[in-house]
Each structure stands twice: as structure tokens, then as C-alpha cells.
Coordinates of C-alpha atoms and ligand atoms in Angstrom, one line a residue:
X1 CA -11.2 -20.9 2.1
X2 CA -10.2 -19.2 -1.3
X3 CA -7.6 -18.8 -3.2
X4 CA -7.4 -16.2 -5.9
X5 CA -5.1 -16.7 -9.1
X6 CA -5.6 -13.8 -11.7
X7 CA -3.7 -14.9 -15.0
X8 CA -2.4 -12.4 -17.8
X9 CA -5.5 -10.1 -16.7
X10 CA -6.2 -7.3 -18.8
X11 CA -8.7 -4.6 -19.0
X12 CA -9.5 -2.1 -21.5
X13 CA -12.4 0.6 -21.5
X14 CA -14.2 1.1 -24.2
X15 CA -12.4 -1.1 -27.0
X16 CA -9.2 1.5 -26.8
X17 CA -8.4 2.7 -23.1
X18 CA -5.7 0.0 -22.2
X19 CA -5.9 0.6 -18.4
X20 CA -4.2 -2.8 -16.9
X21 CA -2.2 -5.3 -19.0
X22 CA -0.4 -9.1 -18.0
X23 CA -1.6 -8.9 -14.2
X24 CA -0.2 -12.3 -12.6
X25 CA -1.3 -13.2 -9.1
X26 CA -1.6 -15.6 -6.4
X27 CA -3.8 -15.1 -3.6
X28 CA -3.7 -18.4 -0.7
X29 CA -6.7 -17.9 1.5
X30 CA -6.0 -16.4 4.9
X31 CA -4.2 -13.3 3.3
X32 CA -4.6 -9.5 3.7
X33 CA -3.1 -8.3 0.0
X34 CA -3.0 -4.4 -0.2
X35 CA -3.1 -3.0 -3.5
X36 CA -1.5 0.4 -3.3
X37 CA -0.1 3.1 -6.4
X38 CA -0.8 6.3 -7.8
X39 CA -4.1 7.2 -8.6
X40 CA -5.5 6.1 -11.8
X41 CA -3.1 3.0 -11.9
X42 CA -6.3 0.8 -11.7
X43 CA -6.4 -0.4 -8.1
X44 CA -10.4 -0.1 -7.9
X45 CA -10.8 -1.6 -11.6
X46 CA -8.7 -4.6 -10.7
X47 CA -11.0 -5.1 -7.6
X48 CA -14.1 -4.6 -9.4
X49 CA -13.1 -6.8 -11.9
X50 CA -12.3 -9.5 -9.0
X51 CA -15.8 -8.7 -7.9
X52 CA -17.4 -9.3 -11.0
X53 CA -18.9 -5.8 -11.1
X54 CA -16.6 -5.2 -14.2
X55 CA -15.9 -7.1 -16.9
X56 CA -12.6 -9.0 -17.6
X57 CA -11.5 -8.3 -21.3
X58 CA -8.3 -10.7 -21.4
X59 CA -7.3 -13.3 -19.2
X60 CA -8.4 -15.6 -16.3
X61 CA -9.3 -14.9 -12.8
X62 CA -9.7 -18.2 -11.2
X63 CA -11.5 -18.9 -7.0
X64 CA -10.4 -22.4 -5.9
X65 CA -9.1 -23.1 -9.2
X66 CA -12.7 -22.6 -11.2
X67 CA -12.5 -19.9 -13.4
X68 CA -15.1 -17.3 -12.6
X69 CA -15.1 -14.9 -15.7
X70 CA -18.5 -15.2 -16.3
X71 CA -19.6 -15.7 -13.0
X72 CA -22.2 -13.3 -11.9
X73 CA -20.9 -11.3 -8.4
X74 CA -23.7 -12.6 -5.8
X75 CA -22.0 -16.2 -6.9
X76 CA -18.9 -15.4 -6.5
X77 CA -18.2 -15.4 -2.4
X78 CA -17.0 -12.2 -2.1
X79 CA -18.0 -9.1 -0.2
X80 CA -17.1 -5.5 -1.2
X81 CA -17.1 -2.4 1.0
X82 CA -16.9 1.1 -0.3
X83 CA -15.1 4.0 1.0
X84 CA -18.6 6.0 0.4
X85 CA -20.5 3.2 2.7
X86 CA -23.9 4.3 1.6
X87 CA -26.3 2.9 5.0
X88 CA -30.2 2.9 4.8
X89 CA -30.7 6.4 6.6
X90 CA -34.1 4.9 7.7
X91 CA -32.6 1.5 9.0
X92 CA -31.6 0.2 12.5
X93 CA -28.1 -0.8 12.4
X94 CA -29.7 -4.2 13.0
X95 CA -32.1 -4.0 9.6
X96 CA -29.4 -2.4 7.7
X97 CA -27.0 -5.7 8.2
X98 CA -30.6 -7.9 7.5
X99 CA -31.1 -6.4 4.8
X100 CA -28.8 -8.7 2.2
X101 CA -29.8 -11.7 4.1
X102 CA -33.6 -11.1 3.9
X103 CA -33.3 -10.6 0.3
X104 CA -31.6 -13.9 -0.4
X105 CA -34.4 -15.2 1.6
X106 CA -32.5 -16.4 4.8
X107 CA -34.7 -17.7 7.7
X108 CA -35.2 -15.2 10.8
X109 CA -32.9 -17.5 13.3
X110 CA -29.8 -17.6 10.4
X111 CA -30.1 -13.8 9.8
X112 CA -30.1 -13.4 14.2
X113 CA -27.4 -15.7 14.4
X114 CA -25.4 -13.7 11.4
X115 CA -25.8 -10.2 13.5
X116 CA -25.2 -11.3 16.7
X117 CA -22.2 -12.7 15.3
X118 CA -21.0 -9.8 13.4
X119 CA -22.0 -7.4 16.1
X120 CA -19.7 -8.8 18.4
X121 CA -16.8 -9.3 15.7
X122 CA -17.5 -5.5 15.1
X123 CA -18.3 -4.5 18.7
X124 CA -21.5 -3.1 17.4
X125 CA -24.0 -5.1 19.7
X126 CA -24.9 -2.0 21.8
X127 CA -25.8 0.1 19.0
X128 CA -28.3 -2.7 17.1
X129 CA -31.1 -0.7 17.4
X130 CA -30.2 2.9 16.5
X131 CA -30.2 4.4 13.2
X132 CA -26.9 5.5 11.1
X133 CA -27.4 9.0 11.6
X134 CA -26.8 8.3 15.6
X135 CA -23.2 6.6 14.8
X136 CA -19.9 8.3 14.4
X137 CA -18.4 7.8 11.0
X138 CA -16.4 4.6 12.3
X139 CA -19.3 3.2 13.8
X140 CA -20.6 3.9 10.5
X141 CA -17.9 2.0 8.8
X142 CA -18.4 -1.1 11.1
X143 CA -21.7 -1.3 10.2
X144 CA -21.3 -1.5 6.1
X145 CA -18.2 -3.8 6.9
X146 CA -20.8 -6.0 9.3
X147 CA -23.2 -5.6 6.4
X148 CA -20.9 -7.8 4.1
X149 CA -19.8 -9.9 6.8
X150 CA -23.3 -11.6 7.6
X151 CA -23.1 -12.4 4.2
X152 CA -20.1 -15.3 5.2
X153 CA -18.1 -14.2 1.9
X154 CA -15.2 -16.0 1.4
X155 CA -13.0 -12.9 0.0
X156 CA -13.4 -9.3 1.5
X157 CA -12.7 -6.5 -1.0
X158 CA -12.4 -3.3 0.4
X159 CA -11.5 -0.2 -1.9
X160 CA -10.2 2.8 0.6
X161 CA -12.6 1.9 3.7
X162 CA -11.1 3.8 6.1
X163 CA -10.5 7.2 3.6
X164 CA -13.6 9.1 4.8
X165 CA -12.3 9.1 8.6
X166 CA -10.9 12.0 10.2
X167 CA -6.9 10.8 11.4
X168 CA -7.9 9.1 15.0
X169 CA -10.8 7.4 13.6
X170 CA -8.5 5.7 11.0
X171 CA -6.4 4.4 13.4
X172 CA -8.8 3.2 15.8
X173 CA -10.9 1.4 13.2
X174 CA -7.4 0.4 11.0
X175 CA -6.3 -1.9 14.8
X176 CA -10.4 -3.1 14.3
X177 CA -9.6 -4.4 10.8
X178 CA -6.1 -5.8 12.0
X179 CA -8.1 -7.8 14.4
X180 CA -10.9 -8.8 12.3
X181 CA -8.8 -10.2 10.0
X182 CA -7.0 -12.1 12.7
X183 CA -10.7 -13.6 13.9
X184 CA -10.9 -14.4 10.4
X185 CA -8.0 -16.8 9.5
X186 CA -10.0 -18.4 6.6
X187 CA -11.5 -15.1 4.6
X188 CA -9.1 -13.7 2.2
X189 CA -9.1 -9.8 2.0
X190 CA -8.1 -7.4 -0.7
X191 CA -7.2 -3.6 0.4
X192 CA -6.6 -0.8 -1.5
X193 CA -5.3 2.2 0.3
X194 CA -3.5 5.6 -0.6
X195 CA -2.6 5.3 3.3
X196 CA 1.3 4.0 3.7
X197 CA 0.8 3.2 6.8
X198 CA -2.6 1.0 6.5
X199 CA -0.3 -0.7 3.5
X200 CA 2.5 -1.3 5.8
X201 CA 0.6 -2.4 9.0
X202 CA -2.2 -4.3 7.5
X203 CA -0.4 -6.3 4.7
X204 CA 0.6 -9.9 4.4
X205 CA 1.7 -8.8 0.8
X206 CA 1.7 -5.4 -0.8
X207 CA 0.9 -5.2 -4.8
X208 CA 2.5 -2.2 -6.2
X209 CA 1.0 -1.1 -9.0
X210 CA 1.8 1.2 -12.0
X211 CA 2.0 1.6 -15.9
X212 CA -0.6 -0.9 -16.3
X213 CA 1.6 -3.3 -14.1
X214 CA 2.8 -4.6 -10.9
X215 CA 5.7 -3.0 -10.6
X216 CA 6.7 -5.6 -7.3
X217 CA 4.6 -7.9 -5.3
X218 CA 6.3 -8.8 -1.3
X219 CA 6.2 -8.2 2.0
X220 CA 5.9 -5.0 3.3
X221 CA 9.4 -5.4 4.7
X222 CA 10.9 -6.6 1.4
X223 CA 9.5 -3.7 -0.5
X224 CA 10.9 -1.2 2.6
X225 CA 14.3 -3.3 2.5
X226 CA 14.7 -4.4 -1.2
X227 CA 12.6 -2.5 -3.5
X228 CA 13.2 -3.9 -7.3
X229 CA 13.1 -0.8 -8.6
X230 CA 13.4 3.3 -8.6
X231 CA 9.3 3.0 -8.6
X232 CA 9.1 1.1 -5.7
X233 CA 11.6 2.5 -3.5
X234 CA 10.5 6.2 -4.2
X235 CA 6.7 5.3 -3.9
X236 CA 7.2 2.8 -0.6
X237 CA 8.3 5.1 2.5
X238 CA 7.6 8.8 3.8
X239 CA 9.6 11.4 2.3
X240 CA 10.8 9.4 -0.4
X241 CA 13.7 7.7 -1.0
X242 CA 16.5 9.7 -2.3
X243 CA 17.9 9.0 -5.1
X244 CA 22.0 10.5 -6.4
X245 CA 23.3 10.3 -9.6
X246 CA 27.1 8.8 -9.8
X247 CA 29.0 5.9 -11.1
X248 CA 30.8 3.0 -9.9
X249 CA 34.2 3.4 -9.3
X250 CA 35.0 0.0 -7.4
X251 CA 33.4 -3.2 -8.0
X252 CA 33.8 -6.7 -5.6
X253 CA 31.4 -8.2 -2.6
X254 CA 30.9 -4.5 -1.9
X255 CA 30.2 -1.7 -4.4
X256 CA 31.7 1.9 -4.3
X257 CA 30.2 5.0 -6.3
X258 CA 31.6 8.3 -6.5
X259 CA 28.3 11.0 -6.6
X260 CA 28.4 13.4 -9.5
X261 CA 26.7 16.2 -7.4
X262 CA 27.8 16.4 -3.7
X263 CA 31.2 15.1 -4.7
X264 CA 32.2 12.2 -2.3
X265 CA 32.4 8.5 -2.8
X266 CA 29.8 5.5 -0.7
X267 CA 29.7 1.8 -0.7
X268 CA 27.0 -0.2 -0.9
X269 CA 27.1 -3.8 0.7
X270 CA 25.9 -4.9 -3.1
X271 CA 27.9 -7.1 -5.2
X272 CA 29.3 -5.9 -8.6
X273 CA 31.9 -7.3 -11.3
X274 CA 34.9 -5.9 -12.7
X275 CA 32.0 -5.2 -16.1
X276 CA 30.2 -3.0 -13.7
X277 CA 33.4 -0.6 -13.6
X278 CA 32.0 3.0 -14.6
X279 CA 28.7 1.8 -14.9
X280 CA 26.1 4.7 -14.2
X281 CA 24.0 4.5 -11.5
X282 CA 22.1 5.7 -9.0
X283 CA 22.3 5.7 -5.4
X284 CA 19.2 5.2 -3.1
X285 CA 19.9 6.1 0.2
X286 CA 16.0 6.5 2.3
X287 CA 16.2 10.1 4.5
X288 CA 15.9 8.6 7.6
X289 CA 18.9 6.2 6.9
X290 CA 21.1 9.3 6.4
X291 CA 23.7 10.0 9.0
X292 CA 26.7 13.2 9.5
X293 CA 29.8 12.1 7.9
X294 CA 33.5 13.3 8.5
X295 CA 36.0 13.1 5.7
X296 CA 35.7 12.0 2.3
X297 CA 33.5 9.1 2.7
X298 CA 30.2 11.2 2.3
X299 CA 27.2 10.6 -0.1
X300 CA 26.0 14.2 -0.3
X301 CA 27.3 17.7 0.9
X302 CA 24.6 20.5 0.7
X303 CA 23.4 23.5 2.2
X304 CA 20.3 23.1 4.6
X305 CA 17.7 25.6 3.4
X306 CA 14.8 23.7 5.9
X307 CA 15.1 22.1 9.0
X308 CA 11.3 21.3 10.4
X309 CA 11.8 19.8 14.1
X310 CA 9.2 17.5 14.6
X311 CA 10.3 16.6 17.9
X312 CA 11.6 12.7 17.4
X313 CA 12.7 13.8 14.1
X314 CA 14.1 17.1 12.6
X315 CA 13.3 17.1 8.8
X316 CA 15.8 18.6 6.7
X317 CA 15.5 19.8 3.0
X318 CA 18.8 20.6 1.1
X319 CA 19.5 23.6 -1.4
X320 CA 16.9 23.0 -4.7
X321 CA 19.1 21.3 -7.1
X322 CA 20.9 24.3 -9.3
X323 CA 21.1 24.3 -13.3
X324 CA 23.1 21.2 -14.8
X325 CA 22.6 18.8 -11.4
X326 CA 20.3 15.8 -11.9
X327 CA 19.7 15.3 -8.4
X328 CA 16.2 15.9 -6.8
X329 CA 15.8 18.3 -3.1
X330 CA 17.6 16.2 -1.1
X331 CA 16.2 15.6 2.9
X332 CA 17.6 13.9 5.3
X333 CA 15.5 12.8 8.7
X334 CA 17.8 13.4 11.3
X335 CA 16.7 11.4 15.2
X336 CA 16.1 13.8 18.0
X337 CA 16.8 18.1 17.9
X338 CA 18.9 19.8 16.0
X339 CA 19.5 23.7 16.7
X340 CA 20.8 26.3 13.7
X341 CA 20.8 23.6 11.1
X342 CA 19.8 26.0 8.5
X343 CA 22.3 28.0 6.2
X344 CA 25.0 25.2 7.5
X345 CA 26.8 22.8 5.0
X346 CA 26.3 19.3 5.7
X347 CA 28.0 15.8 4.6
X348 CA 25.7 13.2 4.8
X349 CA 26.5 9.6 4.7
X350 CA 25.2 6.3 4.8
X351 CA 25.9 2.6 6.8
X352 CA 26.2 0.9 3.5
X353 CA 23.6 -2.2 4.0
X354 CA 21.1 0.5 3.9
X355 CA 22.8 1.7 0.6
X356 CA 20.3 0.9 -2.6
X357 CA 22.1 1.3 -6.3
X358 CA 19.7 1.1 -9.7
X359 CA 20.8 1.5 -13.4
X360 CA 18.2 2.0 -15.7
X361 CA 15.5 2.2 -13.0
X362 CA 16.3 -1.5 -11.9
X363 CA 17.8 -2.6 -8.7
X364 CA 21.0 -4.0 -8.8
X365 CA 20.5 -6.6 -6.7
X366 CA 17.9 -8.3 -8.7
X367 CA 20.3 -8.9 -11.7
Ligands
ATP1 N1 -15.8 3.3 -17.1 C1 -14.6 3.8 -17.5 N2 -14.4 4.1 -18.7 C2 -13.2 4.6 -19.2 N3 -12.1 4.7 -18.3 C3 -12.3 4.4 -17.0 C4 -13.5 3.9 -16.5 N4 -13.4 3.7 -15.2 C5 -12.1 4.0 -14.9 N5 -11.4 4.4 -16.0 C6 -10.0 4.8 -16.1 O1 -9.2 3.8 -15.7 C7 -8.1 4.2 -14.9 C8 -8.0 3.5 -13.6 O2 -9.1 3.9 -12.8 P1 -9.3 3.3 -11.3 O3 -10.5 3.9 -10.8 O4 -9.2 1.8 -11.3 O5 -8.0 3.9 -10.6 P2 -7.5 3.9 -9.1 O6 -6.2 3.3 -9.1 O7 -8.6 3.2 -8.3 O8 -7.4 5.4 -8.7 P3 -7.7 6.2 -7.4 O9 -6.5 5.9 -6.5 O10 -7.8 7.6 -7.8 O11 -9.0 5.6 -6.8 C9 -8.3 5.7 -14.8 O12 -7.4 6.3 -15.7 C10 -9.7 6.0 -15.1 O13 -9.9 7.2 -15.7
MG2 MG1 -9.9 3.9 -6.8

């Protein structure tokens, strides 16, 4: 087992680059966390500083309640792979996975026992005996993830595994890590991915992180659901969330804004007080929560200029906002065909418990 606790972490390159500041996190063993956020935020600097690879300038990262600052990484337990996933050329598959093992001095029937073990985990047992350059890529990537396995680490860290893959490969080998993980119940695994689907599937928890922080921690369902903030909701989900500029025109156990650009009035199943009256506000509405509306109950009215029928789904991109509107392009992912959507004005509404209000950035719910 191992849990992870990372307290008021900090790290800063070179005595001035701040890069992360007052990281807080639990970790209880068993876990898959996936670290996700734009690039540069200091997802793989957070892992190698979990790994020991890179040094922790402020705070406390604790394993099983020791703190292990200054513990060196082959003592730590824990097993990184790479996205590059760097195999000996010259090795078996078999000698390649050895290889840690013999170095650490292992005896011949532990290291057999260790393969044969991670072979089958990694359905890799018929190809023991050939070299790397005889493997597709996600063979390839089973056998540097079997390399860390025979080491029996107690926390996995993997930093984009799956990124060099081509799209089928990912998928196939993403179900293999869903599995291994569930053969594993005990290891606890750290993920980083750029891949909102990986993040979403994989998860127990997602990390989202950004301006040096986390900007939420949860399920991958609360940060779909109940994002805490603009961040969040625009960064979780594929197109973004929009987000409309209005202000709140009726306040009780349900909340109604009037949109600024668009022109028509929805409520959001989000309590508000009579304080809240003409507060400024933005409405979140995801695209593939908008539906057609009739009358003046609308969120939005635009002109298509894209419609992209994707079969299940036809995409559609409203007119590019015009001088003086502070809305971004607006789409809308409609279920099923549409014919002639383009050039046509549309109102476009939403069920109002999938209706997400912020001011200032922050959800209103979290108040
Ligand atoms: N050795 C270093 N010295 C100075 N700055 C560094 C060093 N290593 C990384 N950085 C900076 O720290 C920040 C975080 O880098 P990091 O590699 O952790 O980002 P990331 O979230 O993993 O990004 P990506 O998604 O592109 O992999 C970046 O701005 C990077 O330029
Ligand atoms: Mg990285």
C-alpha cells in the first residue's frame, strides 16, 4: 500500500522561476490520480518531484506518513514510465525487464518469477524472446511499463505513456492500463495526460492544474457536472464549455439571467438571494447541452456560419462575435443530422440543471 500526502509543495527553478506553489494533496493507495492542464503548468515537475528525480524546494511530500524529501528515488517505491520509453535495442523483451532486477542483485528464480508475472499482467509472454525492434509501438509500451512493474513499486508514475501511439493503439493499450490497474488494487498510480478522454476514463480523481495551482481536485464526473470554476469547466470537456455574458434578473431556489448578447433570459436550477439581483455573471451552458428553443426563453440567438455533420453529432459554430460583444464563437453539438443549418438564425436554449453561472471566474454554487 501507499499513501501519498504532498503538503504546501512548492518548486522553483533556479532560485527565481516560481513554477508550482501551495500544492495540497491526498493520495489513499488503490487510486489512479490524473494530473491534467495546459502545457507548462508543471504536471511532469510535480511527478518528478514525487519521484525524487527533482528536488522539492518548499514543503513536504510524505509515503505512508514518512516524509521522503530527501529520500533518494530507488528508496522510494515508486516506478516511473516515460512517454519516450527508451528499450535496450539489443535486449530480449525478457533481458530488457531483467535488467533493473539484475542490477539490484535479485536471484535468477525472483527475477523469472517477476517476468512471468508481468508478462502475463501485460500479455507479453509470447513475445519474451524477441527484441524491441520486432514489437509494435504498444507492445513497446507494455514492455517499459513491465520493466517497472517487476520492480513491485508501490506507486506507478506515468507522464503521457500512451502519447507516442498512433489513435487505435491508444485505445487498445488505454482498456490494458484500465485493467492493470484493476489487477492492481494495492499500487497507487499517478497519470498525466493531455488526452481528455484517458483523464476521464482512467481517473478515480482528476487534478486540474494551472497558475501554479490546482485549480480543482474530484471525480471526473464532478469536474464534468460541477466545475468550481471558468478554468475548469472550459478546460474539462470537448469543445468547450460556452460561456455568455449577462446578469441576474431573478433570484430564489432557481436563478434567471437575462444574456447581454443573444438577448433572451435562462434559469439555472442554482440558488441565489435577493443580494444577487443584477449581479454580473456568466452563464455556462456545455455545447452538447444546447437544445432549439421557441419564444423568449432562449440563451442565445445567432447565425450558423458552420455546421460540421459528424454523423451522431452535427457541430455547429455561430457568427464570430462582432465589435462591442464579449461573448466567444459560440457552438452548439446538436444529436443526429441536420440539413441547411448554415446562414439560418437559431435560438438555442438550455434544461436548466445543466445551466452553470460564475462571477468573477468562480462558480456560484461553491459560495
Ligand atoms: N530545469 C528547468 N529549469 C527551469 N525551468 C524549467 C525546468 N524544467 C521545467 N521548467 C519550466 O517549468 C514549467 C513546467 O514544466 P513541466 O515540464 O513540468 O510542464 P508540463 O505541465 O509537464 O508541460 P507539458 O504538458 O508540455 O509536458 C515550464 O514552464 C518549464 O519551462
Ligand atoms: Mg510534461
Amino acid at each position: 500500500m501507499a499513501d501519498l500526502k504532498l503538503t504546501n509543495v512548492a518548486k522553483v527553478y533556479g532560485g527565481t522561476v516560481e513554477v508550482l506553489k501551495g500544492i495540497n494533496l491526498d493520495i489513499t493507495t488503490g487510486e489512479l490520480i490524473v494530473f491534467v492542464g495546459p502545457s507548462g503548468c508543471g504536471k511532469s515537475t510535480l511527478l518528478r518531484m514525487i519521484a525524487g528525480l527533482e528536488k522539492i524546494s518548499e514543503g513536504t511530500l510524505e509515503i505512508d506518513g514518512t516524509v521522503v524529501n530527501d529520500v533518494p528515488p530507488a528508496q522510494r517505491g515508486i516506478a516511473m514510465v516515460f512517454q519516450s520509453y527508451a528499450l535496450y535495442p539489443h535486449m530480449t523483451v525478457r533481458d530488457n525487464m531483467a535488467f533493473a532486477l539484475k542490477l539490484a542483485k535479485n536471484s535468477a528464480t525472483e527475477i523469472d518469477e517477476a517476468i512471468t508475472r508481468a508478462a502475463r499482467v501485460l500479455q507479453l509472454e509470447d513475445y519474451l524472446d524477441r527484441l524491441p525492434k520486432a514489437l509494435s509501438g504498444g507492445q513497446r509500451q507494455r514492455v517499459a511499463i513491465g520493466r517497472s512493474i517487476v520492480r513491485d513499486p508501490k506507486v506507478y508514475l506515468f507522464d503521457e505513456p500512451l502519447s507516442n501511439l498512433d489513435a487505435s493503439l491508444r485505445v487498445a493499450t488505454r482498456i490494458e492500463i484500465a485493467q492493470l490497474k484493476e489487477s492492481m488494487p494495492d499500487s497507487t498510480m499517478i497519470y498525466v495526460t493531455h488526452d481528455q478522454v484517458e483523464a476521464m476514463t482512467l481517473a478515480s480523481r482528476i487534478v486540474v492544474l494551472a497558475n501554479k495551482g490546482i485549480a480543482q481536485v474530484g471525480t471526473p464526473l464532478e469536474l464534468y457536472e460541477t466545475p468550481e470554476n471558468e478554468f475548469v469547466a472550459q478546460f474539462i470537456g470537448s469543445p468547450a464549455m460556452n460561456l455568455l455574458a449577462g446578469e441576474v434578473v431573478k433570484t430564489g431556489k432557481t436563478t434567471t439571467v437575462k444574456v447581454h448578447d443573444g438577448g433572451g433570459t435562462i434559469t439555472a436550477n442554482i440558488p441565489t438571494t435577493d443580494n444577487d439581483m443584477g449581479l454580473a455573471v456568466n452563464v455556462g451552458i456545455r455545447p452538447e447541452d444546447m437544445i432549439p428553443a421557441t419564444g423568449d426563453n432562449h440563451a442565445f440567438k445567432d447565425t450558423v456560419s458552420i455546421a460540421e455533420a459528424l454523423g451522431e453529432v452535427t457541430q455547429v459554430y455561430f457568427e464570430p462575435p462582432k465589435a462591442g460583444q464579449n461573448k466567444d464563437t459560440v457552438i452548439a453539438k446538436l444529436a443526429g443530422i441536420h440539413h441547411g443549418l448554415r446562414g439560418q438564425e437559431m435560438t438555442l436554449t438550455a434544461d436548466p440543471s445543466k445551466v452553470h453561472l460564475f462571477s468573477n471566474g468562480q462558480s456560484l454554487l461553491y459560495r
